[in-house]
PDB file of C-alpha atoms in Angstrom:
ATOM      1  CA  UNK A1354      -0.542  -5.453 -12.887  1.00 90.00           C
ATOM      2  CA  UNK A1355      -4.320  -5.719 -12.786  1.00 87.00           C
ATOM      3  CA  UNK A1356      -4.355  -4.755  -8.967  1.00 92.00           C
ATOM      4  CA  UNK A1357      -2.151  -1.916  -8.921  1.00 93.00           C
ATOM      5  CA  UNK A1358      -4.094  -0.429 -12.227  1.00 91.00           C
ATOM      6  CA  UNK A1359      -7.204  -0.837 -10.282  1.00 92.00           C
ATOM      7  CA  UNK A1360      -5.972   1.004  -7.329  1.00 95.00           C
ATOM      8  CA  UNK A1361      -4.266   3.919  -9.471  1.00 94.00           C
ATOM      9  CA  UNK A1362      -7.420   4.396 -10.999  1.00 92.00           C
ATOM     10  CA  UNK A1363      -9.793   3.785  -7.941  1.00 94.00           C
ATOM     11  CA  UNK A1364      -8.004   6.385  -5.900  1.00 96.00           C
ATOM     12  CA  UNK A1365      -6.792   8.611  -8.403  1.00 95.00           C
ATOM     13  CA  UNK A1366      -3.163   8.085  -7.204  1.00 97.00           C
ATOM     14  CA  UNK A1367      -0.990   9.079 -10.087  1.00 96.00           C
ATOM     15  CA  UNK A1368      -1.696  12.321 -12.430  1.00 95.00           C
ATOM     16  CA  UNK A1369      -0.346  13.991 -15.519  1.00 95.00           C
ATOM     17  CA  UNK A1370       3.251  15.606 -14.406  1.00 95.00           C
ATOM     18  CA  UNK A1371       3.443  13.696 -11.014  1.00 97.00           C
ATOM     19  CA  UNK A1372       6.950  13.101  -9.475  1.00 98.00           C
ATOM     20  CA  UNK A1373       6.540   9.712  -7.977  1.00 98.00           C
ATOM     21  CA  UNK A1374       9.292   8.991  -5.051  1.00 98.00           C
ATOM     22  CA  UNK A1375       9.219   5.193  -4.788  1.00 98.00           C
ATOM     23  CA  UNK A1376      10.636   4.122  -1.286  1.00 96.00           C
ATOM     24  CA  UNK A1377      12.718   1.089  -1.625  1.00 95.00           C
ATOM     25  CA  UNK A1378      13.969  -0.896   1.619  1.00 91.00           C
ATOM     26  CA  UNK A1379      15.067  -3.741  -0.522  1.00 92.00           C
ATOM     27  CA  UNK A1380      12.205  -6.082   0.306  1.00 93.00           C
ATOM     28  CA  UNK A1381      10.098  -7.938  -2.062  1.00 96.00           C
ATOM     29  CA  UNK A1382       7.309  -5.377  -1.672  1.00 96.00           C
ATOM     30  CA  UNK A1383       9.301  -2.396  -2.672  1.00 96.00           C
ATOM     31  CA  UNK A1384      11.119  -4.147  -5.470  1.00 97.00           C
ATOM     32  CA  UNK A1385       7.765  -5.285  -6.793  1.00 97.00           C
ATOM     33  CA  UNK A1386       6.133  -1.712  -6.600  1.00 98.00           C
ATOM     34  CA  UNK A1387       9.134  -0.171  -8.360  1.00 98.00           C
ATOM     35  CA  UNK A1388       9.158  -2.347 -11.360  1.00 97.00           C
ATOM     36  CA  UNK A1389       5.410  -2.500 -11.805  1.00 96.00           C
ATOM     37  CA  UNK A1390       5.057   1.256 -11.667  1.00 97.00           C
ATOM     38  CA  UNK A1391       8.135   1.380 -14.455  1.00 96.00           C
ATOM     39  CA  UNK A1392       6.038  -1.020 -16.366  1.00 94.00           C
ATOM     40  CA  UNK A1393       2.877   1.107 -16.118  1.00 92.00           C
ATOM     41  CA  UNK A1394       4.655   4.382 -16.999  1.00 93.00           C
ATOM     42  CA  UNK A1395       5.620   2.620 -20.099  1.00 90.00           C
ATOM     43  CA  UNK A1396       1.932   1.835 -21.063  1.00 87.00           C
ATOM     44  CA  UNK A1397       0.051   4.855 -19.433  1.00 85.00           C
ATOM     45  CA  UNK A1398      -1.442   7.844 -21.508  1.00 80.00           C
ATOM     46  CA  UNK A1399       0.033  10.375 -19.109  1.00 86.00           C
ATOM     47  CA  UNK A1400       3.568  11.662 -18.558  1.00 92.00           C
ATOM     48  CA  UNK A1401       4.891  10.836 -14.850  1.00 96.00           C
ATOM     49  CA  UNK A1402       8.379  10.743 -13.538  1.00 97.00           C
ATOM     50  CA  UNK A1403       9.652   7.688 -10.880  1.00 98.00           C
ATOM     51  CA  UNK A1404      12.589   8.497  -8.651  1.00 98.00           C
ATOM     52  CA  UNK A1405      13.710   5.375  -6.623  1.00 97.00           C
ATOM     53  CA  UNK A1406      14.889   6.180  -2.937  1.00 97.00           C
ATOM     54  CA  UNK A1407      16.578   4.213  -0.092  1.00 94.00           C
ATOM     55  CA  UNK A1408      17.104   5.103   3.230  1.00 90.00           C
ATOM     56  CA  UNK A1409      20.260   3.871   4.489  1.00 86.00           C
ATOM     57  CA  UNK A1410      19.859   3.867   8.309  1.00 81.00           C
ATOM     58  CA  UNK A1411      23.105   2.733   8.982  1.00 80.00           C
ATOM     59  CA  UNK A1412      22.260  -0.647  10.322  1.00 80.00           C
ATOM     60  CA  UNK A1413      25.174  -2.901  11.076  1.00 77.00           C
ATOM     61  CA  UNK A1414      25.647  -5.469   8.330  1.00 80.00           C
ATOM     62  CA  UNK A1415      23.411  -3.483   5.818  1.00 84.00           C
ATOM     63  CA  UNK A1416      24.836  -4.078   2.338  1.00 88.00           C
ATOM     64  CA  UNK A1417      24.937  -0.650   1.199  1.00 87.00           C
ATOM     65  CA  UNK A1418      25.994  -1.622  -2.258  1.00 92.00           C
ATOM     66  CA  UNK A1419      23.198  -3.701  -3.189  1.00 95.00           C
ATOM     67  CA  UNK A1420      20.370  -1.589  -3.968  1.00 95.00           C
ATOM     68  CA  UNK A1421      22.457   1.232  -5.744  1.00 95.00           C
ATOM     69  CA  UNK A1422      23.807  -1.475  -8.127  1.00 96.00           C
ATOM     70  CA  UNK A1423      20.202  -2.293  -8.909  1.00 96.00           C
ATOM     71  CA  UNK A1424      18.834   0.796  -9.726  1.00 97.00           C
ATOM     72  CA  UNK A1425      22.001   1.342 -12.123  1.00 96.00           C
ATOM     73  CA  UNK A1426      21.312  -1.854 -13.761  1.00 96.00           C
ATOM     74  CA  UNK A1427      17.393  -1.038 -14.579  1.00 96.00           C
ATOM     75  CA  UNK A1428      18.412   2.594 -15.338  1.00 96.00           C
ATOM     76  CA  UNK A1429      16.070   4.280 -12.842  1.00 97.00           C
ATOM     77  CA  UNK A1430      16.469   7.591 -11.408  1.00 97.00           C
ATOM     78  CA  UNK A1431      17.269   7.173  -7.964  1.00 96.00           C
ATOM     79  CA  UNK A1432      18.756   8.869  -4.740  1.00 96.00           C
ATOM     80  CA  UNK A1433      20.356   7.212  -1.772  1.00 95.00           C
ATOM     81  CA  UNK A1434      19.722   9.136   1.613  1.00 92.00           C
ATOM     82  CA  UNK A1435      22.314   8.249   4.508  1.00 88.00           C
ATOM     83  CA  UNK A1436      20.972   9.104   8.182  1.00 82.00           C
ATOM     84  CA  UNK A1437      22.287   7.184  11.056  1.00 78.00           C
ATOM     85  CA  UNK A1438      18.781   6.609  12.772  1.00 73.00           C
ATOM     86  CA  UNK A1439      19.950   3.492  14.158  1.00 74.00           C
ATOM     87  CA  UNK A1440      22.139   5.043  16.642  1.00 75.00           C
ATOM     88  CA  UNK A1441      19.609   7.315  17.623  1.00 77.00           C
ATOM     89  CA  UNK A1442      17.131   4.583  18.405  1.00 72.00           C
ATOM     90  CA  UNK A1443      19.755   2.432  20.172  1.00 71.00           C
ATOM     91  CA  UNK A1444      20.468   5.099  22.484  1.00 71.00           C
ATOM     92  CA  UNK A1445      16.908   6.333  22.990  1.00 71.00           C
ATOM     93  CA  UNK A1446      15.340   2.802  23.292  1.00 68.00           C
ATOM     94  CA  UNK A1447      16.375   0.390  26.430  1.00 70.00           C
ATOM     95  CA  UNK A1448      17.881  -2.907  25.437  1.00 69.00           C
ATOM     96  CA  UNK A1449      14.981  -5.566  24.491  1.00 63.00           C
ATOM     97  CA  UNK A1450      12.197  -3.152  24.124  1.00 66.00           C
ATOM     98  CA  UNK A1451      10.860  -2.795  20.506  1.00 65.00           C
ATOM     99  CA  UNK A1452      12.362  -0.023  18.242  1.00 63.00           C
ATOM    100  CA  UNK A1453       9.915   0.246  15.727  1.00 70.00           C
ATOM    101  CA  UNK A1454       7.489   2.914  16.726  1.00 71.00           C
ATOM    102  CA  UNK A1455      10.688   5.597  17.247  1.00 72.00           C
ATOM    103  CA  UNK A1456      12.570   4.313  14.048  1.00 75.00           C
ATOM    104  CA  UNK A1457       9.315   4.742  11.903  1.00 78.00           C
ATOM    105  CA  UNK A1458       8.800   8.129  12.996  1.00 83.00           C
ATOM    106  CA  UNK A1459      12.338   9.246  12.427  1.00 86.00           C
ATOM    107  CA  UNK A1460      12.130   7.520   8.946  1.00 86.00           C
ATOM    108  CA  UNK A1461       8.997   9.437   8.179  1.00 90.00           C
ATOM    109  CA  UNK A1462      10.527  12.766   8.810  1.00 91.00           C
ATOM    110  CA  UNK A1463      13.457  12.164   6.559  1.00 93.00           C
ATOM    111  CA  UNK A1464      11.278  10.585   3.632  1.00 94.00           C
ATOM    112  CA  UNK A1465       9.042  13.754   3.736  1.00 95.00           C
ATOM    113  CA  UNK A1466      12.081  15.846   3.890  1.00 95.00           C
ATOM    114  CA  UNK A1467      13.548  14.082   0.892  1.00 96.00           C
ATOM    115  CA  UNK A1468      10.428  14.281  -1.249  1.00 96.00           C
ATOM    116  CA  UNK A1469      10.555  18.123  -0.560  1.00 96.00           C
ATOM    117  CA  UNK A1470      14.157  18.127  -1.633  1.00 96.00           C
ATOM    118  CA  UNK A1471      13.402  16.202  -4.501  1.00 97.00           C
ATOM    119  CA  UNK A1472       9.969  17.905  -5.460  1.00 97.00           C
ATOM    120  CA  UNK A1473       8.002  14.709  -5.551  1.00 97.00           C
ATOM    121  CA  UNK A1474       4.214  15.217  -5.442  1.00 97.00           C
ATOM    122  CA  UNK A1475       3.708  11.610  -4.662  1.00 98.00           C
ATOM    123  CA  UNK A1476       5.459   9.183  -2.295  1.00 98.00           C
ATOM    124  CA  UNK A1477       4.745   5.754  -3.042  1.00 98.00           C
ATOM    125  CA  UNK A1478       5.101   2.935  -0.348  1.00 97.00           C
ATOM    126  CA  UNK A1479       5.045  -0.802  -0.708  1.00 96.00           C
ATOM    127  CA  UNK A1480       2.337  -1.785   1.517  1.00 96.00           C
ATOM    128  CA  UNK A1481       0.058  -4.655   0.085  1.00 96.00           C
ATOM    129  CA  UNK A1482      -3.587  -5.931   0.892  1.00 96.00           C
ATOM    130  CA  UNK A1483      -2.404  -7.936   4.035  1.00 95.00           C
ATOM    131  CA  UNK A1484      -0.393  -4.910   5.431  1.00 94.00           C
ATOM    132  CA  UNK A1485      -4.038  -2.977   5.475  1.00 96.00           C
ATOM    133  CA  UNK A1486      -5.852  -5.956   6.948  1.00 96.00           C
ATOM    134  CA  UNK A1487      -3.189  -6.529   9.491  1.00 95.00           C
ATOM    135  CA  UNK A1488      -3.438  -3.007  10.617  1.00 94.00           C
ATOM    136  CA  UNK A1489      -7.279  -3.105  10.516  1.00 96.00           C
ATOM    137  CA  UNK A1490      -6.853  -5.908  13.289  1.00 96.00           C
ATOM    138  CA  UNK A1491      -4.045  -4.348  14.991  1.00 93.00           C
ATOM    139  CA  UNK A1492      -6.057  -0.997  15.554  1.00 94.00           C
ATOM    140  CA  UNK A1493      -9.354  -3.102  16.814  1.00 95.00           C
ATOM    141  CA  UNK A1494      -7.514  -5.489  18.892  1.00 93.00           C
ATOM    142  CA  UNK A1495      -4.877  -3.258  20.831  1.00 90.00           C
ATOM    143  CA  UNK A1496      -5.974   0.164  19.764  1.00 91.00           C
ATOM    144  CA  UNK A1497      -9.918   0.282  20.131  1.00 95.00           C
ATOM    145  CA  UNK A1498     -10.413   1.897  16.735  1.00 95.00           C
ATOM    146  CA  UNK A1499     -11.656   0.735  13.560  1.00 95.00           C
ATOM    147  CA  UNK A1500      -8.846   2.285  11.472  1.00 95.00           C
ATOM    148  CA  UNK A1501      -6.491   0.362   8.545  1.00 95.00           C
ATOM    149  CA  UNK A1502      -3.847   1.924   6.207  1.00 95.00           C
ATOM    150  CA  UNK A1503      -5.651   3.914   3.594  1.00 96.00           C
ATOM    151  CA  UNK A1504      -4.522   3.437  -0.090  1.00 97.00           C
ATOM    152  CA  UNK A1505      -4.202   7.490  -0.450  1.00 97.00           C
ATOM    153  CA  UNK A1506      -3.043   9.632   2.857  1.00 96.00           C
ATOM    154  CA  UNK A1507      -2.483  13.415   3.072  1.00 96.00           C
ATOM    155  CA  UNK A1508       0.399  14.040   5.487  1.00 93.00           C
ATOM    156  CA  UNK A1509      -0.642  15.826   8.882  1.00 91.00           C
ATOM    157  CA  UNK A1510       1.123  19.081   7.514  1.00 91.00           C
ATOM    158  CA  UNK A1511      -0.755  19.065   4.146  1.00 93.00           C
ATOM    159  CA  UNK A1512       2.574  18.864   2.019  1.00 94.00           C
ATOM    160  CA  UNK A1513       2.871  15.454   1.150  1.00 96.00           C
ATOM    161  CA  UNK A1514       0.598  12.611  -0.478  1.00 97.00           C
ATOM    162  CA  UNK A1515       1.353   9.132   0.246  1.00 97.00           C
ATOM    163  CA  UNK A1516       0.131   6.577  -2.060  1.00 98.00           C
ATOM    164  CA  UNK A1517      -0.224   2.817  -1.849  1.00 97.00           C
ATOM    165  CA  UNK A1518      -0.508   1.207  -5.396  1.00 97.00           C
ATOM    166  CA  UNK A1519      -0.318  -2.400  -4.048  1.00 97.00           C
ATOM    167  CA  UNK A1520      -3.254  -2.040  -1.790  1.00 97.00           C
ATOM    168  CA  UNK A1521      -5.242  -4.548  -4.011  1.00 95.00           C
ATOM    169  CA  UNK A1522      -2.610  -6.777  -4.186  1.00 96.00           C
ATOM    170  CA  UNK A1523      -2.241 -10.165  -2.265  1.00 94.00           C
ATOM    171  CA  UNK A1524       1.248 -10.750  -0.598  1.00 94.00           C
ATOM    172  CA  UNK A1525       1.606 -14.431  -2.038  1.00 93.00           C
ATOM    173  CA  UNK A1526       1.378 -13.124  -5.573  1.00 95.00           C
ATOM    174  CA  UNK A1527       3.931 -10.373  -4.578  1.00 97.00           C
ATOM    175  CA  UNK A1528       6.256 -13.010  -3.320  1.00 96.00           C
ATOM    176  CA  UNK A1529       5.644 -15.195  -6.271  1.00 96.00           C
ATOM    177  CA  UNK A1530       6.699 -12.135  -8.496  1.00 96.00           C
ATOM    178  CA  UNK A1531       9.505 -11.350  -6.719  1.00 96.00           C
ATOM    179  CA  UNK A1532      10.807 -14.933  -6.987  1.00 96.00           C
ATOM    180  CA  UNK A1533      10.433 -15.042 -10.543  1.00 97.00           C
ATOM    181  CA  UNK A1534      12.197 -11.722 -11.094  1.00 96.00           C
ATOM    182  CA  UNK A1535      15.225 -12.541  -8.767  1.00 95.00           C
ATOM    183  CA  UNK A1536      15.119  -9.430  -6.907  1.00 96.00           C
ATOM    184  CA  UNK A1537      18.333  -8.930  -4.761  1.00 95.00           C
ATOM    185  CA  UNK A1538      16.347  -9.036  -1.460  1.00 94.00           C
ATOM    186  CA  UNK A1539      18.029  -7.412   1.398  1.00 90.00           C
ATOM    187  CA  UNK A1540      16.978  -9.075   4.845  1.00 81.00           C
ATOM    188  CA  UNK A1541      14.583  -7.275   7.010  1.00 71.00           C
ATOM    189  CA  UNK A1542      16.110  -8.075  10.436  1.00 65.00           C
ATOM    190  CA  UNK A1543      19.196  -6.342  10.240  1.00 55.00           C
ATOM    191  CA  UNK A1544      18.350  -3.947  13.064  1.00 57.00           C
ATOM    192  CA  UNK A1545      17.915  -6.804  15.382  1.00 51.00           C
ATOM    193  CA  UNK A1546      14.156  -5.922  15.790  1.00 51.00           C
ATOM    194  CA  UNK A1547      11.800  -8.501  14.519  1.00 52.00           C
ATOM    195  CA  UNK A1548       8.175  -7.557  13.933  1.00 59.00           C
ATOM    196  CA  UNK A1549       6.157  -6.728  17.133  1.00 71.00           C
ATOM    197  CA  UNK A1550       4.431  -9.994  18.833  1.00 78.00           C
ATOM    198  CA  UNK A1551       0.966  -8.414  18.160  1.00 85.00           C
ATOM    199  CA  UNK A1552       1.525  -8.195  14.587  1.00 86.00           C
ATOM    200  CA  UNK A1553       2.596 -11.561  14.354  1.00 87.00           C
ATOM    201  CA  UNK A1554      -0.267 -13.009  15.970  1.00 90.00           C
ATOM    202  CA  UNK A1555      -2.565 -11.120  13.300  1.00 94.00           C
ATOM    203  CA  UNK A1556      -0.455 -12.410  10.666  1.00 92.00           C
ATOM    204  CA  UNK A1557      -0.582 -15.945  11.875  1.00 94.00           C
ATOM    205  CA  UNK A1558      -4.345 -15.545  12.505  1.00 94.00           C
ATOM    206  CA  UNK A1559      -4.996 -14.019   8.759  1.00 95.00           C
ATOM    207  CA  UNK A1560      -2.904 -17.063   7.318  1.00 93.00           C
ATOM    208  CA  UNK A1561      -4.962 -19.879   9.407  1.00 95.00           C
ATOM    209  CA  UNK A1562      -8.132 -18.364   8.151  1.00 94.00           C
ATOM    210  CA  UNK A1563      -7.081 -18.253   4.614  1.00 92.00           C
ATOM    211  CA  UNK A1564      -5.896 -21.744   4.771  1.00 93.00           C
ATOM    212  CA  UNK A1565      -9.329 -23.011   6.613  1.00 95.00           C
ATOM    213  CA  UNK A1566     -11.586 -20.267   4.723  1.00 94.00           C
ATOM    214  CA  UNK A1567     -10.454 -19.429   1.338  1.00 93.00           C
ATOM    215  CA  UNK A1568     -11.821 -16.262   0.349  1.00 92.00           C
ATOM    216  CA  UNK A1569     -11.746 -14.699   3.828  1.00 94.00           C
ATOM    217  CA  UNK A1570      -9.048 -12.447   3.762  1.00 94.00           C
ATOM    218  CA  UNK A1571     -10.467 -10.947   0.389  1.00 93.00           C
ATOM    219  CA  UNK A1572     -13.965 -10.525   1.853  1.00 94.00           C
ATOM    220  CA  UNK A1573     -12.232  -8.625   4.635  1.00 95.00           C
ATOM    221  CA  UNK A1574     -10.484  -6.417   2.111  1.00 95.00           C
ATOM    222  CA  UNK A1575     -13.508  -5.563   0.289  1.00 94.00           C
ATOM    223  CA  UNK A1576     -15.371  -4.709   3.618  1.00 94.00           C
ATOM    224  CA  UNK A1577     -12.928  -1.846   3.672  1.00 95.00           C
ATOM    225  CA  UNK A1578     -14.745  -0.392   0.680  1.00 93.00           C
ATOM    226  CA  UNK A1579     -18.125  -1.144   2.210  1.00 92.00           C
ATOM    227  CA  UNK A1580     -18.629   0.897   5.391  1.00 93.00           C
ATOM    228  CA  UNK A1581     -22.073   1.364   6.801  1.00 91.00           C
ATOM    229  CA  UNK A1582     -21.939   4.129   9.349  1.00 92.00           C
ATOM    230  CA  UNK A1583     -25.711   3.909  10.400  1.00 90.00           C
ATOM    231  CA  UNK A1584     -25.067   0.307  11.345  1.00 90.00           C
ATOM    232  CA  UNK A1585     -21.875   0.925  13.564  1.00 93.00           C
ATOM    233  CA  UNK A1586     -22.200   3.184  16.859  1.00 94.00           C
ATOM    234  CA  UNK A1587     -19.738   5.962  15.937  1.00 95.00           C
ATOM    235  CA  UNK A1588     -21.997   9.253  16.605  1.00 95.00           C
ATOM    236  CA  UNK A1589     -19.183  11.116  14.777  1.00 95.00           C
ATOM    237  CA  UNK A1590     -20.009   9.280  11.586  1.00 93.00           C
ATOM    238  CA  UNK A1591     -23.810   8.986  12.008  1.00 91.00           C
ATOM    239  CA  UNK A1592     -26.100  11.223  14.119  1.00 92.00           C
ATOM    240  CA  UNK A1593     -27.787   8.589  16.087  1.00 92.00           C
ATOM    241  CA  UNK A1594     -29.468  11.420  18.467  1.00 93.00           C
ATOM    242  CA  UNK A1595     -31.153  13.415  15.732  1.00 91.00           C
ATOM    243  CA  UNK A1596     -32.434  10.000  14.298  1.00 91.00           C
ATOM    244  CA  UNK A1597     -36.263  10.252  14.488  1.00 90.00           C
ATOM    245  CA  UNK A1598     -39.281   8.233  12.776  1.00 84.00           C
ATOM    246  CA  UNK A1599     -39.082  10.580  10.121  1.00 83.00           C
ATOM    247  CA  UNK A1600     -35.373  10.181   9.152  1.00 83.00           C
ATOM    248  CA  UNK A1601     -34.427   8.699   5.931  1.00 77.00           C
ATOM    249  CA  UNK A1602     -31.527   6.472   6.340  1.00 77.00           C
ATOM    250  CA  UNK A1603     -29.744   5.184   3.039  1.00 73.00           C
ATOM    251  CA  UNK A1604     -28.571   1.936   4.321  1.00 68.00           C
ATOM    252  CA  UNK A1605     -32.058   0.795   5.198  1.00 68.00           C
ATOM    253  CA  UNK A1606     -33.679  -1.275   7.911  1.00 66.00           C
ATOM    254  CA  UNK A1607     -31.658  -4.406   8.570  1.00 61.00           C
ATOM    255  CA  UNK A1608     -31.814  -4.461  12.291  1.00 54.00           C
ATOM    256  CA  UNK A1609     -33.442  -7.807  12.448  1.00 53.00           C
ATOM    257  CA  UNK A1610     -31.575  -9.476   9.479  1.00 58.00           C
ATOM    258  CA  UNK A1611     -28.855 -11.997  10.130  1.00 57.00           C
ATOM    259  CA  UNK A1612     -25.509 -11.397   8.900  1.00 59.00           C
ATOM    260  CA  UNK A1613     -24.717 -12.853   5.518  1.00 57.00           C
ATOM    261  CA  UNK A1614     -22.320 -15.682   6.514  1.00 53.00           C
ATOM    262  CA  UNK A1615     -22.162 -17.381   3.133  1.00 49.00           C
ATOM    263  CA  UNK A1616     -19.574 -16.351   0.874  1.00 49.00           C
ATOM    264  CA  UNK A1617     -19.454 -16.287  -2.837  1.00 46.00           C
ATOM    265  CA  UNK A1618     -16.795 -18.449  -4.606  1.00 47.00           C
ATOM    266  CA  UNK A1619     -13.414 -17.055  -4.840  1.00 50.00           C
ATOM    267  CA  UNK A1620     -13.130 -15.405  -8.445  1.00 47.00           C
ATOM    268  CA  UNK A1621     -10.440 -16.694 -10.687  1.00 47.00           C
ATOM    269  CA  UNK A1622      -8.214 -13.973 -12.214  1.00 47.00           C
ATOM    270  CA  UNK A1623      -9.890 -14.902 -15.466  1.00 45.00           C
ATOM    271  CA  UNK A1624     -13.220 -13.921 -14.135  1.00 40.00           C
ATOM    272  CA  UNK A1625     -12.425 -10.650 -12.374  1.00 44.00           C
ATOM    273  CA  UNK A1626     -13.402  -7.219 -13.981  1.00 39.00           C
ATOM    274  CA  UNK A1627     -10.813  -5.357 -15.583  1.00 36.00           C
ATOM    275  CA  UNK A1628     -12.396  -2.136 -15.943  1.00 37.00           C
ATOM    276  CA  UNK A1629      -9.726   0.322 -15.898  1.00 34.00           C
ATOM    277  CA  UNK A1630      -8.423  -1.443 -19.196  1.00 37.00           C
ATOM    278  CA  UNK A1631     -10.342  -0.576 -22.615  1.00 35.00           C
ATOM    279  CA  UNK A1632      -9.346  -1.344 -25.920  1.00 38.00           C
ATOM    280  CA  UNK A1633     -12.049   0.693 -27.590  1.00 40.00           C
ATOM    281  CA  UNK A1634     -11.874   4.354 -28.771  1.00 42.00           C
ATOM    282  CA  UNK A1635     -14.500   5.310 -26.055  1.00 40.00           C
ATOM    283  CA  UNK A1636     -13.872   8.578 -24.298  1.00 41.00           C
ATOM    284  CA  UNK A1637     -12.848   8.070 -20.707  1.00 48.00           C
ATOM    285  CA  UNK A1638     -11.581  10.657 -18.079  1.00 52.00           C
ATOM    286  CA  UNK A1639      -9.632   8.121 -16.261  1.00 53.00           C
ATOM    287  CA  UNK A1640      -6.163   7.865 -17.940  1.00 54.00           C
ATOM    288  CA  UNK A1641      -5.579   4.353 -16.409  1.00 61.00           C
ATOM    289  CA  UNK A1642      -8.367   2.981 -18.549  1.00 49.00           C
ATOM    290  CA  UNK A1643      -6.373   2.755 -21.769  1.00 46.00           C
ATOM    291  CA  UNK A1644      -3.386   0.811 -20.383  1.00 50.00           C
ATOM    292  CA  UNK A1645      -3.227  -1.858 -23.232  1.00 46.00           C
ATOM    293  CA  UNK A1646      -3.905   0.495 -25.964  1.00 44.00           C
ATOM    294  CA  UNK A1647      -0.359   0.632 -28.005  1.00 44.00           C
ATOM    295  CA  UNK A1648      -2.005   3.870 -29.697  1.00 42.00           C
ATOM    296  CA  UNK A1649      -1.892   5.883 -26.454  1.00 43.00           C
ATOM    297  CA  UNK A1650       1.515   4.453 -25.182  1.00 44.00           C
ATOM    298  CA  UNK A1651       4.344   6.641 -23.964  1.00 46.00           C
ATOM    299  CA  UNK A1652       7.894   6.077 -23.991  1.00 44.00           C
ATOM    300  CA  UNK A1653      10.329   7.496 -21.482  1.00 44.00           C
TER     301      UNK A1653
END
């Protein structure tokens, strides 16, 4: 709750009157996202609507009854979208080749179309902190780009806003939460295509780092919010050509400084700031600042 509230506040993910379409795959992350957003809605001082959707891609063995039954059991508004993308992917991609790229493109198009049909103003995806970091390293190692998953994204056509409210949440915490809630998890390998080898490598690397150097993954996540363009090498972000002795550079001169290699101790949950929650009557433009104040609770 701490992480999701912080992310919503920091990136203004959800506003008054939003229709939030939560994409649910049957995995732990999307179950956690749906439940946490429903809890948030009960406490939030703004009104927004939640619609859960699942895309049934007609993979052989997909238990199509699991998600509708779960949505019914918790009383959430939902839509099941059935599209046989499985056959399309199998037809287009040679046997043995990874199907993920084409599958994700087809899935994205269907999700955007469904959002338009439902009048959704936000599309919520269940990507967590490790997903963002893995994507950063995948792009660096294999794509030559310093690029990750943003917590908030505008679609190319400008019609859809994608949000990732779990962006600050650690995967291990989500896994614990999912076990405690006993979600009816659907296996993610039904299509016969496992994670690509590159992503597996990155996931293993991050796991080793976190085991050997606790706090390193958190530090990398923090770095995504602390970019210093004048100390990189992208002329599109910083005008190196126009740099003269008279230029003022806000980041300062640290050209000959050694990198800071020592990390502060990993903060405990109790010591972390909760600055999106307030229990006083101070005015605050951020509607997520009063989540624990019963006086401002909405019931839906």
